[in-house]
Amino acid sequence: MKRIFTILILSCLLVPSLFAQSAIVPVGGDAQGNGGSVSYTVGQMAVESAANSNGSITVAEGVQQPYEIMTVGVDDYPQIALNAVVYPNPTENIAQLQLNGFEIPADGLRATLYDGNGKRLQTVTVTDDLTTLQIGQYAKGTYYLEVRDGKRVLKTFKVVRK
């Protein structure tokens, strides 16, 4: 009886000290081969950021961090493309709107940036094939860039700012 009681006490003391790895991931699995097996995950939903004391260096720990730029809505004008020329990815300061093979009207097009609540943040006139938008002054999040020809919406893009 004394032996069973001792084993019970030791197991109650040792079990809480056991730790395992855990993560919230979108996809994962196990792979097996001749040399053994491995468990893998793709993507890591939870990331942790750390910065130095003055905030000049920020490190985001994690496996993958998404960068999304996508067209939203009906694609009536496939020749208009949003090319993000940024480094590091995702962007912190600049997004570039590039028009490929699209004839720009004499009075130009309008590109308007909206936040997630639909508040208009800035409007620029597009008169060239390449237009640069400064977005570094806005908070981190998702924004929408709408390109108009007069009153008609040509395309709307989703842009993520880091």
mmCIF file of N, CA, C and O in Angstrom, residues 4-66:
data_model
loop_
_atom_site.group_PDB
_atom_site.id
_atom_site.type_symbol
_atom_site.label_atom_id
_atom_site.label_comp_id
_atom_site.label_asym_id
_atom_site.label_seq_id
_atom_site.Cartn_x
_atom_site.Cartn_y
_atom_site.Cartn_z
ATOM 1 N N ILE A 4 2.223 1.898 -3.556
ATOM 2 C CA ILE A 4 1.228 2.492 -4.449
ATOM 3 C C ILE A 4 1.044 3.975 -4.121
ATOM 4 O O ILE A 4 0.954 4.820 -5.019
ATOM 5 N N PHE A 5 1.010 4.303 -2.858
ATOM 6 C CA PHE A 5 0.863 5.694 -2.444
ATOM 7 C C PHE A 5 2.058 6.529 -2.905
ATOM 8 O O PHE A 5 1.906 7.653 -3.384
ATOM 9 N N THR A 6 3.265 5.983 -2.815
ATOM 10 C CA THR A 6 4.473 6.688 -3.252
ATOM 11 C C THR A 6 4.448 6.907 -4.770
ATOM 12 O O THR A 6 4.789 7.993 -5.255
ATOM 13 N N ILE A 7 4.046 5.888 -5.526
ATOM 14 C CA ILE A 7 3.958 6.022 -6.980
ATOM 15 C C ILE A 7 2.917 7.071 -7.348
ATOM 16 O O ILE A 7 3.120 7.881 -8.266
ATOM 17 N N LEU A 8 1.796 7.089 -6.669
ATOM 18 C CA LEU A 8 0.742 8.072 -6.922
ATOM 19 C C LEU A 8 1.236 9.496 -6.654
ATOM 20 O O LEU A 8 1.006 10.403 -7.445
ATOM 21 N N ILE A 9 1.929 9.701 -5.572
ATOM 22 C CA ILE A 9 2.468 11.028 -5.225
ATOM 23 C C ILE A 9 3.499 11.467 -6.258
ATOM 24 O O ILE A 9 3.476 12.612 -6.730
ATOM 25 N N LEU A 10 4.414 10.574 -6.625
ATOM 26 C CA LEU A 10 5.439 10.930 -7.620
ATOM 27 C C LEU A 10 4.820 11.256 -8.975
ATOM 28 O O LEU A 10 5.246 12.197 -9.645
ATOM 29 N N SER A 11 3.831 10.492 -9.386
ATOM 30 C CA SER A 11 3.203 10.786 -10.674
ATOM 31 C C SER A 11 2.459 12.112 -10.648
ATOM 32 O O SER A 11 2.429 12.837 -11.634
ATOM 33 N N CYS A 12 1.839 12.454 -9.522
ATOM 34 C CA CYS A 12 1.160 13.761 -9.419
ATOM 35 C C CYS A 12 2.157 14.910 -9.466
ATOM 36 O O CYS A 12 1.842 15.989 -9.958
ATOM 37 N N LEU A 13 3.358 14.694 -8.965
ATOM 38 C CA LEU A 13 4.373 15.741 -8.968
ATOM 39 C C LEU A 13 5.078 15.853 -10.322
ATOM 40 O O LEU A 13 5.466 16.941 -10.738
ATOM 41 N N LEU A 14 5.274 14.751 -11.030
ATOM 42 C CA LEU A 14 6.034 14.762 -12.270
ATOM 43 C C LEU A 14 5.192 15.069 -13.509
ATOM 44 O O LEU A 14 5.703 15.656 -14.459
ATOM 45 N N VAL A 15 3.950 14.706 -13.551
ATOM 46 C CA VAL A 15 3.116 14.907 -14.743
ATOM 47 C C VAL A 15 2.989 16.382 -15.110
ATOM 48 O O VAL A 15 3.116 16.741 -16.279
ATOM 49 N N PRO A 16 2.768 17.311 -14.179
ATOM 50 C CA PRO A 16 2.673 18.727 -14.583
ATOM 51 C C PRO A 16 3.965 19.295 -15.163
ATOM 52 O O PRO A 16 3.945 20.299 -15.855
ATOM 53 N N SER A 17 5.106 18.659 -14.887
ATOM 54 C CA SER A 17 6.363 19.188 -15.412
ATOM 55 C C SER A 17 6.652 18.721 -16.838
ATOM 56 O O SER A 17 7.627 19.139 -17.435
ATOM 57 N N LEU A 18 5.807 17.859 -17.406
ATOM 58 C CA LEU A 18 5.985 17.415 -18.787
ATOM 59 C C LEU A 18 5.397 18.457 -19.729
ATOM 60 O O LEU A 18 4.286 18.918 -19.536
ATOM 61 N N PHE A 19 6.147 18.843 -20.754
ATOM 62 C CA PHE A 19 5.691 19.838 -21.710
ATOM 63 C C PHE A 19 5.757 19.249 -23.112
ATOM 64 O O PHE A 19 6.610 18.436 -23.411
ATOM 65 N N ALA A 20 4.881 19.704 -23.982
ATOM 66 C CA ALA A 20 4.904 19.296 -25.377
ATOM 67 C C ALA A 20 4.756 20.542 -26.236
ATOM 68 O O ALA A 20 4.295 21.580 -25.778
ATOM 69 N N GLN A 21 5.155 20.444 -27.496
ATOM 70 C CA GLN A 21 5.008 21.559 -28.414
ATOM 71 C C GLN A 21 3.560 21.639 -28.860
ATOM 72 O O GLN A 21 2.903 20.626 -29.061
ATOM 73 N N SER A 22 3.081 22.863 -29.021
ATOM 74 C CA SER A 22 1.726 23.046 -29.542
ATOM 75 C C SER A 22 1.692 24.320 -30.365
ATOM 76 O O SER A 22 2.402 25.268 -30.083
ATOM 77 N N ALA A 23 0.877 24.302 -31.399
ATOM 78 C CA ALA A 23 0.704 25.466 -32.263
ATOM 79 C C ALA A 23 -0.632 25.346 -32.971
ATOM 80 O O ALA A 23 -1.131 24.244 -33.197
ATOM 81 N N ILE A 24 -1.212 26.493 -33.301
ATOM 82 C CA ILE A 24 -2.439 26.517 -34.084
ATOM 83 C C ILE A 24 -2.015 26.685 -35.529
ATOM 84 O O ILE A 24 -1.451 27.711 -35.902
ATOM 85 N N VAL A 25 -2.243 25.683 -36.350
ATOM 86 C CA VAL A 25 -1.790 25.713 -37.738
ATOM 87 C C VAL A 25 -2.936 25.384 -38.675
ATOM 88 O O VAL A 25 -3.859 24.670 -38.313
ATOM 89 N N PRO A 26 -2.897 25.914 -39.914
ATOM 90 C CA PRO A 26 -3.969 25.628 -40.863
ATOM 91 C C PRO A 26 -3.877 24.240 -41.496
ATOM 92 O O PRO A 26 -4.877 23.638 -41.809
ATOM 93 N N VAL A 27 -2.653 23.720 -41.701
ATOM 94 C CA VAL A 27 -2.466 22.439 -42.367
ATOM 95 C C VAL A 27 -1.282 21.724 -41.734
ATOM 96 O O VAL A 27 -0.312 22.359 -41.352
ATOM 97 N N GLY A 28 -1.341 20.420 -41.659
ATOM 98 C CA GLY A 28 -0.231 19.639 -41.142
ATOM 99 C C GLY A 28 -0.460 18.176 -41.411
ATOM 100 O O GLY A 28 -1.490 17.773 -41.953
ATOM 101 N N GLY A 29 0.502 17.350 -41.019
ATOM 102 C CA GLY A 29 0.345 15.924 -41.219
ATOM 103 C C GLY A 29 1.594 15.172 -40.847
ATOM 104 O O GLY A 29 2.522 15.713 -40.246
ATOM 105 N N ASP A 30 1.597 13.897 -41.200
ATOM 106 C CA ASP A 30 2.731 13.014 -40.960
ATOM 107 C C ASP A 30 3.181 12.422 -42.286
ATOM 108 O O ASP A 30 2.349 12.062 -43.121
ATOM 109 N N ALA A 31 4.479 12.327 -42.464
ATOM 110 C CA ALA A 31 5.035 11.711 -43.666
ATOM 111 C C ALA A 31 5.958 10.587 -43.238
ATOM 112 O O ALA A 31 6.688 10.712 -42.250
ATOM 113 N N GLN A 32 5.915 9.457 -43.976
ATOM 114 C CA GLN A 32 6.751 8.307 -43.651
ATOM 115 C C GLN A 32 7.528 7.878 -44.879
ATOM 116 O O GLN A 32 7.048 7.990 -46.002
ATOM 117 N N GLY A 33 8.717 7.374 -44.644
ATOM 118 C CA GLY A 33 9.554 6.882 -45.723
ATOM 119 C C GLY A 33 10.466 5.795 -45.208
ATOM 120 O O GLY A 33 10.359 5.364 -44.054
ATOM 121 N N ASN A 34 11.418 5.368 -46.041
ATOM 122 C CA ASN A 34 12.355 4.315 -45.644
ATOM 123 C C ASN A 34 13.233 4.728 -44.482
ATOM 124 O O ASN A 34 13.630 3.914 -43.672
ATOM 125 N N GLY A 35 13.554 6.007 -44.414
ATOM 126 C CA GLY A 35 14.462 6.493 -43.379
ATOM 127 C C GLY A 35 13.782 6.852 -42.074
ATOM 128 O O GLY A 35 14.444 7.236 -41.122
ATOM 129 N N GLY A 36 12.467 6.816 -42.005
ATOM 130 C CA GLY A 36 11.767 7.167 -40.770
ATOM 131 C C GLY A 36 10.501 7.942 -41.060
ATOM 132 O O GLY A 36 9.939 7.884 -42.150
ATOM 133 N N SER A 37 10.066 8.703 -40.079
ATOM 134 C CA SER A 37 8.843 9.490 -40.228
ATOM 135 C C SER A 37 9.062 10.894 -39.682
ATOM 136 O O SER A 37 9.986 11.134 -38.908
ATOM 137 N N VAL A 38 8.197 11.812 -40.108
ATOM 138 C CA VAL A 38 8.289 13.194 -39.667
ATOM 139 C C VAL A 38 6.885 13.775 -39.582
ATOM 140 O O VAL A 38 6.014 13.430 -40.367
ATOM 141 N N SER A 39 6.669 14.616 -38.602
ATOM 142 C CA SER A 39 5.430 15.382 -38.503
ATOM 143 C C SER A 39 5.722 16.782 -39.003
ATOM 144 O O SER A 39 6.771 17.347 -38.703
ATOM 145 N N TYR A 40 4.803 17.377 -39.771
ATOM 146 C CA TYR A 40 5.057 18.696 -40.333
ATOM 147 C C TYR A 40 3.812 19.562 -40.222
ATOM 148 O O TYR A 40 2.703 19.076 -40.071
ATOM 149 N N THR A 41 4.044 20.878 -40.277
ATOM 150 C CA THR A 41 2.968 21.866 -40.315
ATOM 151 C C THR A 41 3.297 22.883 -41.391
ATOM 152 O O THR A 41 4.460 23.156 -41.673
ATOM 153 N N VAL A 42 2.275 23.433 -42.003
ATOM 154 C CA VAL A 42 2.432 24.478 -43.001
ATOM 155 C C VAL A 42 1.711 25.698 -42.467
ATOM 156 O O VAL A 42 0.508 25.673 -42.252
ATOM 157 N N GLY A 43 2.449 26.754 -42.263
ATOM 158 C CA GLY A 43 1.855 27.981 -41.737
ATOM 159 C C GLY A 43 1.825 27.962 -40.221
ATOM 160 O O GLY A 43 1.842 26.908 -39.599
ATOM 161 N N GLN A 44 1.824 29.104 -39.647
ATOM 162 C CA GLN A 44 1.718 29.220 -38.204
ATOM 163 C C GLN A 44 0.847 30.419 -37.933
ATOM 164 O O GLN A 44 1.223 31.540 -38.218
ATOM 165 N N MET A 45 -0.335 30.183 -37.428
ATOM 166 C CA MET A 45 -1.305 31.240 -37.233
ATOM 167 C C MET A 45 -0.874 32.195 -36.125
ATOM 168 O O MET A 45 -1.094 33.385 -36.199
ATOM 169 N N ALA A 46 -0.300 31.679 -35.051
ATOM 170 C CA ALA A 46 0.092 32.517 -33.927
ATOM 171 C C ALA A 46 1.559 32.882 -34.071
ATOM 172 O O ALA A 46 2.407 32.007 -34.184
ATOM 173 N N VAL A 47 1.855 34.164 -34.093
ATOM 174 C CA VAL A 47 3.233 34.625 -34.156
ATOM 175 C C VAL A 47 3.477 35.570 -32.990
ATOM 176 O O VAL A 47 2.564 36.134 -32.418
ATOM 177 N N GLU A 48 4.716 35.731 -32.658
ATOM 178 C CA GLU A 48 5.091 36.610 -31.560
ATOM 179 C C GLU A 48 6.110 37.609 -32.084
ATOM 180 O O GLU A 48 7.057 37.227 -32.770
ATOM 181 N N SER A 49 5.912 38.875 -31.795
ATOM 182 C CA SER A 49 6.845 39.907 -32.249
ATOM 183 C C SER A 49 7.650 40.419 -31.073
ATOM 184 O O SER A 49 7.127 40.568 -29.963
ATOM 185 N N ALA A 50 8.898 40.688 -31.327
ATOM 186 C CA ALA A 50 9.777 41.235 -30.295
ATOM 187 C C ALA A 50 10.541 42.400 -30.908
ATOM 188 O O ALA A 50 10.951 42.344 -32.064
ATOM 189 N N ALA A 51 10.718 43.467 -30.132
ATOM 190 C CA ALA A 51 11.457 44.638 -30.606
ATOM 191 C C ALA A 51 12.526 44.993 -29.590
ATOM 192 O O ALA A 51 12.399 44.682 -28.400
ATOM 193 N N ASN A 52 13.594 45.677 -30.071
ATOM 194 C CA ASN A 52 14.608 46.116 -29.122
ATOM 195 C C ASN A 52 14.106 47.344 -28.357
ATOM 196 O O ASN A 52 13.006 47.832 -28.605
ATOM 197 N N SER A 53 14.897 47.871 -27.451
ATOM 198 C CA SER A 53 14.434 48.923 -26.545
ATOM 199 C C SER A 53 13.997 50.201 -27.254
ATOM 200 O O SER A 53 13.068 50.870 -26.808
ATOM 201 N N ASN A 54 14.629 50.578 -28.362
ATOM 202 C CA ASN A 54 14.213 51.798 -29.056
ATOM 203 C C ASN A 54 13.262 51.520 -30.215
ATOM 204 O O ASN A 54 12.853 52.427 -30.910
ATOM 205 N N GLY A 55 12.904 50.255 -30.451
ATOM 206 C CA GLY A 55 11.914 49.913 -31.464
ATOM 207 C C GLY A 55 12.421 49.931 -32.892
ATOM 208 O O GLY A 55 11.642 49.863 -33.823
ATOM 209 N N SER A 56 13.747 50.025 -33.083
ATOM 210 C CA SER A 56 14.262 50.111 -34.443
ATOM 211 C C SER A 56 14.356 48.752 -35.131
ATOM 212 O O SER A 56 14.364 48.685 -36.343
ATOM 213 N N ILE A 57 14.420 47.682 -34.357
ATOM 214 C CA ILE A 57 14.504 46.340 -34.929
ATOM 215 C C ILE A 57 13.341 45.525 -34.376
ATOM 216 O O ILE A 57 13.176 45.406 -33.169
ATOM 217 N N THR A 58 12.532 44.961 -35.267
ATOM 218 C CA THR A 58 11.417 44.119 -34.863
ATOM 219 C C THR A 58 11.576 42.761 -35.524
ATOM 220 O O THR A 58 11.827 42.674 -36.718
ATOM 221 N N VAL A 59 11.441 41.728 -34.737
ATOM 222 C CA VAL A 59 11.542 40.362 -35.236
ATOM 223 C C VAL A 59 10.206 39.686 -35.001
ATOM 224 O O VAL A 59 9.675 39.712 -33.895
ATOM 225 N N ALA A 60 9.643 39.107 -36.039
ATOM 226 C CA ALA A 60 8.397 38.364 -35.928
ATOM 227 C C ALA A 60 8.727 36.886 -36.009
ATOM 228 O O ALA A 60 9.187 36.407 -37.040
ATOM 229 N N GLU A 61 8.546 36.192 -34.907
ATOM 230 C CA GLU A 61 8.830 34.765 -34.876
ATOM 231 C C GLU A 61 7.636 34.015 -35.424
ATOM 232 O O GLU A 61 6.506 34.293 -35.079
ATOM 233 N N GLY A 62 7.880 33.060 -36.287
ATOM 234 C CA GLY A 62 6.818 32.262 -36.867
ATOM 235 C C GLY A 62 7.295 31.655 -38.172
ATOM 236 O O GLY A 62 8.319 32.046 -38.717
ATOM 237 N N VAL A 63 6.557 30.703 -38.670
ATOM 238 C CA VAL A 63 6.968 29.994 -39.868
ATOM 239 C C VAL A 63 6.663 30.800 -41.115
ATOM 240 O O VAL A 63 7.515 31.041 -41.935
ATOM 241 N N GLN A 64 5.419 31.267 -41.254
ATOM 242 C CA GLN A 64 5.032 32.018 -42.438
ATOM 243 C C GLN A 64 4.210 33.221 -42.018
ATOM 244 O O GLN A 64 3.460 33.150 -41.056
ATOM 245 N N GLN A 65 4.370 34.285 -42.778
ATOM 246 C CA GLN A 65 3.559 35.461 -42.549
ATOM 247 C C GLN A 65 3.003 35.893 -43.891
ATOM 248 O O GLN A 65 3.764 36.191 -44.803
ATOM 249 N N PRO A 66 1.698 35.915 -44.029
ATOM 250 C CA PRO A 66 1.109 36.134 -45.349
ATOM 251 C C PRO A 66 1.219 37.574 -45.816
ATOM 252 O O PRO A 66 1.257 38.497 -45.024
#
